[in-house]
XYZ file of C-alpha atoms in Angstrom:
552
model
C 92.414 103.272 208.217
C 93.456 103.794 204.575
C 89.792 104.196 203.588
C 89.305 106.811 206.327
C 92.290 108.860 205.068
C 91.023 108.772 201.474
C 87.524 109.771 202.600
C 88.995 112.642 204.659
C 91.029 113.858 201.651
C 87.914 113.798 199.478
C 86.101 115.896 202.057
C 88.950 118.437 202.078
C 88.904 118.578 198.294
C 85.165 119.160 198.281
C 85.496 121.917 200.872
C 88.274 123.590 198.817
C 86.146 123.438 195.686
C 82.665 124.204 196.909
C 82.996 126.097 200.223
C 82.762 129.460 198.591
C 80.735 132.428 199.915
C 77.052 132.654 198.955
C 77.782 135.715 196.782
C 80.099 133.564 194.679
C 77.446 130.887 194.280
C 74.934 133.453 193.016
C 77.157 134.299 190.034
C 76.593 130.855 188.507
C 73.059 131.937 187.523
C 74.597 134.247 184.893
C 76.951 131.581 183.450
C 76.093 129.680 180.270
C 77.618 127.206 177.851
C 78.535 128.528 174.395
C 78.606 126.437 171.202
C 79.639 127.604 167.737
C 78.861 125.971 164.393
C 80.208 125.896 160.844
C 78.162 126.399 157.669
C 77.080 122.744 157.686
C 75.741 123.021 161.238
C 78.533 121.008 162.852
C 79.805 122.106 166.256
C 83.296 123.551 165.884
C 83.943 124.833 169.413
C 82.518 124.981 172.912
C 83.298 127.297 175.793
C 81.563 129.117 178.606
C 80.472 132.690 178.940
C 78.425 134.898 181.217
C 76.048 137.823 181.060
C 77.246 141.263 182.079
C 73.851 143.003 182.287
C 70.150 142.147 182.269
C 69.455 142.796 178.563
C 71.422 139.912 177.051
C 74.923 141.374 176.653
C 77.588 138.800 177.429
C 81.299 137.993 177.232
C 83.307 134.878 176.454
C 86.443 133.842 174.587
C 86.876 134.971 170.977
C 88.211 131.608 169.763
C 84.804 129.876 169.348
C 83.577 132.697 167.101
C 86.570 132.657 164.767
C 85.320 131.091 161.517
C 81.883 130.367 162.963
C 78.673 130.790 160.971
C 76.459 130.872 164.029
C 76.568 130.307 167.794
C 74.146 129.451 170.588
C 74.151 129.597 174.371
C 72.503 127.287 176.901
C 71.571 129.336 179.962
C 71.448 128.290 183.621
C 67.871 127.034 183.176
C 68.817 124.797 180.229
C 67.203 127.025 177.595
C 68.975 127.558 174.250
C 69.239 130.977 172.558
C 71.075 132.099 169.412
C 73.869 134.644 169.571
C 72.487 137.643 167.685
C 75.378 140.076 167.190
C 78.952 140.813 168.218
C 79.994 144.150 169.706
C 83.730 143.616 169.445
C 86.611 141.265 170.103
C 90.332 141.104 170.710
C 92.186 138.180 169.180
C 95.390 138.695 171.191
C 93.644 138.523 174.571
C 91.040 136.061 173.246
C 87.938 137.803 174.510
C 84.655 138.787 172.870
C 81.547 140.767 173.773
C 78.243 139.853 172.125
C 74.452 140.005 172.445
C 71.763 137.378 173.025
C 68.134 138.433 172.649
C 66.832 137.631 176.140
C 66.393 139.015 179.612
C 69.371 137.807 181.609
C 70.696 137.554 185.142
C 73.264 140.211 185.891
C 76.305 139.627 188.125
C 78.078 142.453 189.909
C 81.177 143.555 187.978
C 84.286 144.699 189.834
C 84.891 148.391 189.206
C 88.654 148.184 189.688
C 91.343 145.498 189.241
C 92.235 143.072 192.015
C 95.681 142.974 193.641
C 98.085 140.077 194.133
C 96.929 137.524 196.695
C 93.225 138.311 196.314
C 90.979 135.327 196.990
C 89.111 134.314 193.838
C 86.918 131.579 192.384
C 86.250 130.386 188.859
C 82.489 129.891 188.630
C 81.197 127.352 186.141
C 77.705 126.603 184.870
C 75.636 124.731 187.478
C 77.222 124.188 190.886
C 80.865 124.062 189.793
C 83.274 126.593 191.309
C 87.038 126.429 191.664
C 89.049 128.171 194.351
C 91.829 129.901 192.411
C 93.390 133.053 193.846
C 95.213 135.885 192.100
C 98.906 134.961 191.883
C 100.129 138.061 190.030
C 98.873 140.896 187.823
C 100.187 142.654 184.765
C 98.876 145.948 183.411
C 98.003 146.474 179.725
C 96.653 149.442 177.776
C 97.391 151.532 180.856
C 94.230 150.632 182.780
C 93.417 146.919 182.490
C 94.766 143.848 184.285
C 95.999 140.547 182.958
C 95.709 138.064 185.856
C 97.868 134.987 186.451
C 95.942 132.587 188.699
C 97.469 130.231 191.239
C 95.888 127.108 189.773
C 95.569 125.213 186.516
C 92.223 124.386 184.934
C 91.077 122.376 181.959
C 89.253 123.814 178.962
C 85.892 122.919 180.495
C 86.148 126.179 182.471
C 87.324 128.401 179.592
C 85.250 131.591 179.423
C 83.904 131.316 182.963
C 83.885 134.341 185.289
C 86.635 134.802 187.871
C 85.059 136.397 190.970
C 86.207 137.698 194.353
C 84.715 136.696 197.699
C 82.038 139.380 197.345
C 80.820 137.795 194.139
C 82.166 140.637 191.979
C 83.432 139.511 188.569
C 87.133 140.267 188.062
C 87.776 138.691 184.670
C 87.269 135.998 182.017
C 89.089 132.716 182.722
C 91.245 130.826 180.250
C 93.181 127.589 180.727
C 96.976 127.710 180.512
C 99.124 126.156 177.818
C 100.261 122.581 178.604
C 98.321 122.577 181.891
C 100.131 125.696 183.053
C 98.646 128.351 185.311
C 95.250 129.655 184.285
C 94.840 133.307 183.337
C 92.045 135.870 183.289
C 91.411 139.020 181.258
C 90.105 142.071 183.131
C 86.301 142.194 182.938
C 86.460 145.947 182.339
C 88.418 145.297 179.136
C 85.961 142.617 178.008
C 82.957 144.907 178.585
C 84.594 147.945 176.957
C 83.926 146.744 173.400
C 81.328 148.895 171.702
C 80.789 149.235 167.975
C 81.517 152.937 167.549
C 82.333 153.208 163.859
C 82.406 151.381 160.546
C 86.173 150.929 160.691
C 85.761 148.627 163.690
C 83.100 146.656 161.822
C 85.588 146.107 159.011
C 88.341 144.990 161.399
C 90.181 141.881 160.216
C 89.337 140.014 163.435
C 85.602 140.628 163.127
C 85.630 139.825 159.413
C 86.753 136.295 160.300
C 83.340 135.425 161.731
C 80.025 135.157 159.907
C 78.056 136.195 162.975
C 76.660 139.677 162.494
C 78.371 142.754 163.910
C 76.313 145.097 166.082
C 75.541 148.529 164.660
C 77.080 151.712 166.095
C 74.653 154.115 167.771
C 75.580 156.892 165.344
C 73.334 156.677 162.279
C 75.969 157.759 159.748
C 78.420 155.181 161.075
C 75.665 152.569 161.062
C 74.950 153.375 157.415
C 78.599 152.677 156.612
C 78.280 149.276 158.337
C 75.111 148.635 156.320
C 77.059 149.394 153.153
C 79.803 146.956 154.161
C 77.178 144.321 154.925
C 75.784 144.779 151.421
C 79.076 143.485 150.005
C 78.568 140.052 151.561
C 77.684 137.341 149.060
C 75.355 135.474 151.427
C 71.876 136.959 150.934
C 70.585 135.552 154.248
C 73.314 137.381 156.154
C 72.755 140.580 154.150
C 69.036 140.580 154.898
C 69.659 139.876 158.587
C 71.973 142.921 158.720
C 69.342 145.065 157.028
C 66.648 143.958 159.479
C 69.015 144.744 162.357
C 69.388 148.265 160.961
C 65.603 148.660 160.744
C 65.287 147.446 164.333
C 67.828 149.998 165.526
C 66.644 152.891 163.317
C 62.926 152.167 162.673
C 62.089 155.731 161.599
C 64.866 156.006 158.949
C 64.284 155.164 155.294
C 67.635 153.510 154.512
C 66.822 150.155 156.086
C 63.480 149.802 154.297
C 64.818 150.952 150.921
C 67.792 148.571 151.148
C 65.543 145.647 152.102
C 63.175 146.501 149.235
C 66.132 146.555 146.828
C 67.086 143.052 147.985
C 63.578 141.871 147.114
C 63.780 143.709 143.797
C 66.959 141.805 142.875
C 65.031 138.561 143.415
C 62.143 139.966 141.331
C 59.846 139.862 144.354
C 58.189 143.128 143.343
C 55.135 142.756 145.566
C 57.311 142.177 148.640
C 59.377 145.230 147.767
C 56.189 147.290 147.438
C 54.926 145.985 150.802
C 58.182 147.000 152.487
C 57.845 150.555 151.173
C 54.264 150.638 152.450
C 55.632 149.769 155.894
C 58.091 152.623 155.494
C 55.235 155.060 154.810
C 53.784 154.085 158.204
C 57.033 154.327 160.175
C 59.541 156.693 158.529
C 59.356 160.270 159.764
C 60.437 161.988 156.506
C 57.742 161.018 154.003
C 59.528 162.697 151.091
C 62.309 160.133 151.451
C 59.791 157.289 151.191
C 58.241 158.726 148.015
C 61.727 159.143 146.540
C 62.705 155.578 147.523
C 59.602 154.143 145.827
C 60.287 156.214 142.708
C 63.847 154.899 142.569
C 62.719 151.278 143.008
C 60.267 151.531 140.128
C 62.947 153.144 137.956
C 65.359 150.293 138.794
C 62.704 147.698 138.046
C 62.171 149.121 134.545
C 65.931 149.398 133.979
C 66.855 145.871 135.073
C 63.645 143.857 134.595
C 61.735 145.669 131.844
C 59.926 142.561 130.627
C 58.760 141.326 134.032
C 55.156 142.414 134.678
C 54.049 144.300 137.770
C 51.051 146.450 136.944
C 51.328 148.852 139.887
C 54.861 149.944 139.051
C 54.634 152.066 135.931
C 57.045 154.816 134.930
C 54.155 157.274 135.319
C 53.789 156.056 138.922
C 57.532 156.558 139.470
C 57.291 160.110 138.117
C 54.327 160.845 140.380
C 56.316 159.639 143.405
C 59.277 161.860 142.466
C 56.879 164.836 142.142
C 55.373 163.983 145.542
C 58.814 163.899 147.157
C 59.655 167.307 145.659
C 56.357 168.831 146.820
C 57.076 167.799 150.415
C 60.721 168.826 150.333
C 61.975 170.728 147.257
C 65.375 169.086 147.055
C 67.449 169.081 143.879
C 68.091 165.287 143.913
C 64.333 164.817 143.517
C 64.423 167.058 140.423
C 67.227 164.819 139.170
C 65.008 161.773 139.640
C 62.277 163.485 137.611
C 64.713 164.104 134.740
C 65.901 160.498 134.761
C 62.327 159.244 134.624
C 61.464 161.587 131.767
C 64.396 160.099 129.851
C 63.208 156.576 130.661
C 59.741 157.518 129.315
C 61.279 158.759 126.058
C 60.698 162.483 126.693
C 64.274 163.252 125.656
C 64.027 166.976 125.017
C 62.253 167.705 128.312
C 64.720 165.498 130.152
C 67.629 167.273 128.444
C 66.311 170.679 129.524
C 65.991 169.513 133.139
C 69.476 167.972 133.193
C 70.975 171.180 131.845
C 69.062 173.288 134.392
C 70.558 171.140 137.154
C 74.099 171.685 135.822
C 73.661 175.323 136.900
C 72.883 174.365 140.512
C 74.912 173.206 143.497
C 74.576 169.550 142.428
C 76.439 170.217 139.161
C 78.314 167.011 138.313
C 79.740 164.976 135.490
C 76.747 162.649 135.725
C 74.347 165.434 134.713
C 76.364 166.340 131.621
C 76.679 162.651 130.750
C 72.911 162.159 131.032
C 72.341 165.263 128.913
C 74.659 163.774 126.258
C 72.541 160.605 126.243
C 69.491 162.764 125.553
C 71.277 164.372 122.604
C 72.221 160.966 121.209
C 68.627 159.774 121.575
C 67.500 162.921 119.717
C 70.014 162.014 116.958
C 71.823 165.320 117.359
C 75.174 165.845 115.576
C 78.036 164.022 117.303
C 79.746 167.353 118.040
C 76.887 168.274 120.392
C 76.928 165.189 122.585
C 80.729 164.955 122.529
C 80.848 168.556 123.820
C 78.634 167.482 126.734
C 80.957 164.552 127.459
C 83.861 167.019 127.410
C 82.042 168.965 130.133
C 81.423 165.798 132.161
C 85.135 164.977 132.058
C 86.130 168.551 132.858
C 83.846 168.648 135.909
C 85.238 165.376 137.265
C 88.858 166.287 136.498
C 91.533 164.379 134.629
C 92.766 162.287 137.558
C 91.676 158.794 138.487
C 88.521 160.024 140.204
C 85.759 157.599 141.061
C 83.314 158.969 138.487
C 85.647 159.893 135.637
C 86.216 156.530 133.850
C 82.636 155.991 132.572
C 82.640 159.403 130.914
C 86.007 158.790 129.280
C 84.757 155.475 127.948
C 81.572 157.109 126.632
C 83.584 159.802 124.848
C 85.938 157.198 123.368
C 82.922 155.310 122.006
C 81.537 158.572 120.610
C 84.830 159.352 118.827
C 84.833 155.787 117.481
C 81.281 156.088 116.148
C 82.072 159.444 114.520
C 85.170 157.989 112.805
C 87.817 159.926 114.749
C 89.785 156.793 115.657
C 92.921 158.526 116.882
C 91.005 160.485 119.518
C 89.079 157.330 120.391
C 92.301 155.400 121.009
C 93.658 158.260 123.153
C 90.564 158.139 125.374
C 90.579 154.332 125.505
C 94.228 154.468 126.594
C 93.528 157.045 129.309
C 90.594 154.976 130.541
C 92.797 151.866 130.653
C 95.464 153.796 132.567
C 93.016 155.126 135.152
C 91.621 151.631 135.661
C 95.119 150.636 136.744
C 95.818 148.209 133.916
C 93.592 145.567 135.496
C 91.818 143.272 133.013
C 88.689 144.813 131.530
C 85.947 143.068 129.592
C 87.069 141.469 126.346
C 84.871 143.807 124.258
C 86.950 146.782 125.409
C 90.153 145.298 124.002
C 88.399 144.177 120.817
C 86.967 147.647 120.120
C 90.264 149.372 120.878
C 92.038 146.886 118.609
C 89.685 147.749 115.768
C 90.360 151.477 116.270
C 94.107 150.843 116.375
C 93.892 149.008 113.051
C 92.224 152.073 111.548
C 95.216 154.258 112.492
C 97.797 151.591 111.507
C 98.883 150.724 115.059
C 99.103 147.063 114.102
C 101.227 145.734 116.934
C 99.018 147.480 119.530
C 95.970 145.979 117.813
C 97.448 142.487 118.029
C 98.398 143.039 121.680
C 94.823 144.024 122.483
C 93.392 140.934 120.793
C 95.750 138.816 122.888
C 94.584 140.609 126.052
C 90.953 140.066 125.053
C 91.612 136.344 124.673
C 93.233 136.180 128.107
C 90.003 137.594 129.555
C 87.695 135.386 127.463
C 89.466 132.354 125.996
C 86.232 130.631 125.002
C 85.166 133.430 122.656
C 85.629 132.014 119.141
C 85.122 135.471 117.557
C 88.279 136.722 119.283
C 90.307 133.796 117.946
C 88.958 134.505 114.450
C 89.950 138.163 114.791
C 93.408 137.152 115.974
C 93.778 134.763 113.008
C 92.728 137.580 110.660
C 95.353 139.940 112.075
C 98.119 137.345 111.760
C 97.078 136.678 108.158
C 97.190 140.400 107.432
C 100.706 140.613 108.862
C 101.717 137.510 106.827
C 102.306 135.534 110.024
C 100.817 132.437 108.444
C 101.683 129.805 111.059
C 100.205 131.984 113.815
C 97.145 132.531 111.649
C 96.710 128.750 111.259
C 97.099 128.124 115.012
C 94.582 130.860 115.874
C 92.124 129.562 113.272
C 92.454 126.070 114.745
C 91.713 127.448 118.215
C 88.603 129.103 116.815
C 87.473 125.910 115.082
C 87.847 123.905 118.280
C 85.108 126.110 119.724
C 83.030 126.706 116.575
C 83.605 123.927 114.022
C 81.840 125.624 111.108
C 83.197 129.144 111.602
C 83.559 130.450 108.057
C 86.118 133.142 108.915
C 88.436 130.626 110.576
C 88.050 128.094 107.731
C 88.751 130.782 105.129
C 91.777 132.191 106.980
C 93.265 128.754 107.578
C 92.747 127.809 103.921
C 94.458 130.990 102.697
C 97.358 130.625 105.153
C 97.932 126.996 104.124
C 97.973 127.935 100.450
C 100.356 130.816 101.143
C 102.761 128.341 102.751
C 102.606 126.013 99.709
C 100.242 123.521 101.327
C 97.539 123.802 98.682
C 96.452 120.184 99.078
C 95.344 121.055 102.620
C 94.245 124.625 101.963
C 92.119 124.331 98.801
C 89.679 121.775 100.283
C 89.051 124.211 103.133
C 88.366 127.039 100.689
C 86.045 124.760 98.704
C 84.234 123.909 101.926
C 83.731 127.602 102.641
C 82.227 128.080 99.153
C 79.911 125.116 99.598
C 78.705 126.628 102.864
C 77.571 129.683 100.887
C 80.395 132.164 101.434
C 81.362 133.702 98.095
C 84.576 135.164 99.507
C 86.235 131.840 98.821
C 85.794 132.163 95.032
C 88.617 134.621 94.360
C 91.072 132.685 96.533
C 90.244 129.384 94.855
C 90.936 130.999 91.477
C 94.153 132.512 92.809
C 95.645 129.329 94.281
C 94.464 126.683 91.762
């Protein structure tokens, strides 16, 4: 009798679990298992998900994607496919919409929320389904429903669809905390995610996954996403983003030129050239392709001048810029021509073209700066190229504009070279201020220190040497300069310590040996100092002679 009762209970349980309408059973064909992986390829999370249309768009929980480097799905037929891109996600409601590159089975989605007491099932991959009605609903964002179900489930059903008796999907299931009631997020909320702008692509939630973000349909917004993708350190991910852009916008130059630039960085010049040849076949605006090729060749000669690639000559780059201008007479193409003339050493012709462009609508600080470089190359008087730098700065304004700092730095260097150290220091100081006081390269502080010494700003000079050392502690020349300054200011113990720091890096540094020897003698430690001075003399530095005579 006891066995009969148990068998009867098992039958009831099976009926409760599996006796769902045929429409509910059909939904399981769209359900899949999701797995996510870390950088090493280890599985970090599993869940379920389901397709929402027939072109591979799907939804699941967001949690498996958080921190993941890749993800895969196993469909109802047991086939595995990689997750390609993510459309959007919400961390609070733990739901994500993404794309898998495959033709998929599409369930019917409910067009409006369900009410309390609605019969519902949680449909798992395979034959699993769980009878779990709607216990209560709560509205959010004014139009979506957060469902509380009248059952508890384990995590094996997380991400599965919750459907009504007509087989219409109501939401995405999630197990409750501490075996509490399960919940579901409105399917209309889960499917609403669409990458509409670059701001969404830069959302903190989406930045926490390494799986690529889908591009917006708007080209300008997509270009902004492409720019953000270019900031990623992982070259594989960057290239995948670029190829996605080409796939979405096959007739636009930006994807091809960006991909070619990636190959250029790796010195794969032939691959870069092949990519541009593809662009000639597919991009609608041929002038843009000619201009892109011209720019690539220019960059190759700027960054890799000693790496051979016979096809990419500066003459070829100039021809491509001319070709672009013949198709579409745009001023930026004239600018490219001027830059290439400068690169070829035709400084006067380049100068004339730069100055012509300063009288057009693309007038900018960059043009005046480039003209000043021509004047310097022509060995014109410093007043001429400094006047051009004045114009560059005037055009860009005297605020912390994006393009102003390089021109200020160039003018400071020009004042320095011409011997007007006070004006040089003023420009160096303004440059430092605009850069927000953040650490610059050590050479900047060293050069400013040298200018400050020329105008007797000794404490400022010492401060700058200290800042340079903070940036580059392993630079023995900076320690030698610091030791020299301390010696000049009669700070002998500091001079000795700085010289020692220099000698730890460069044992035979003559400046440090000489400075330490002088400082020791000045502090009445001739027995230690004179041998150092003698050592400097033996190493061929005649500066030691006068000090040896002085202290003996």
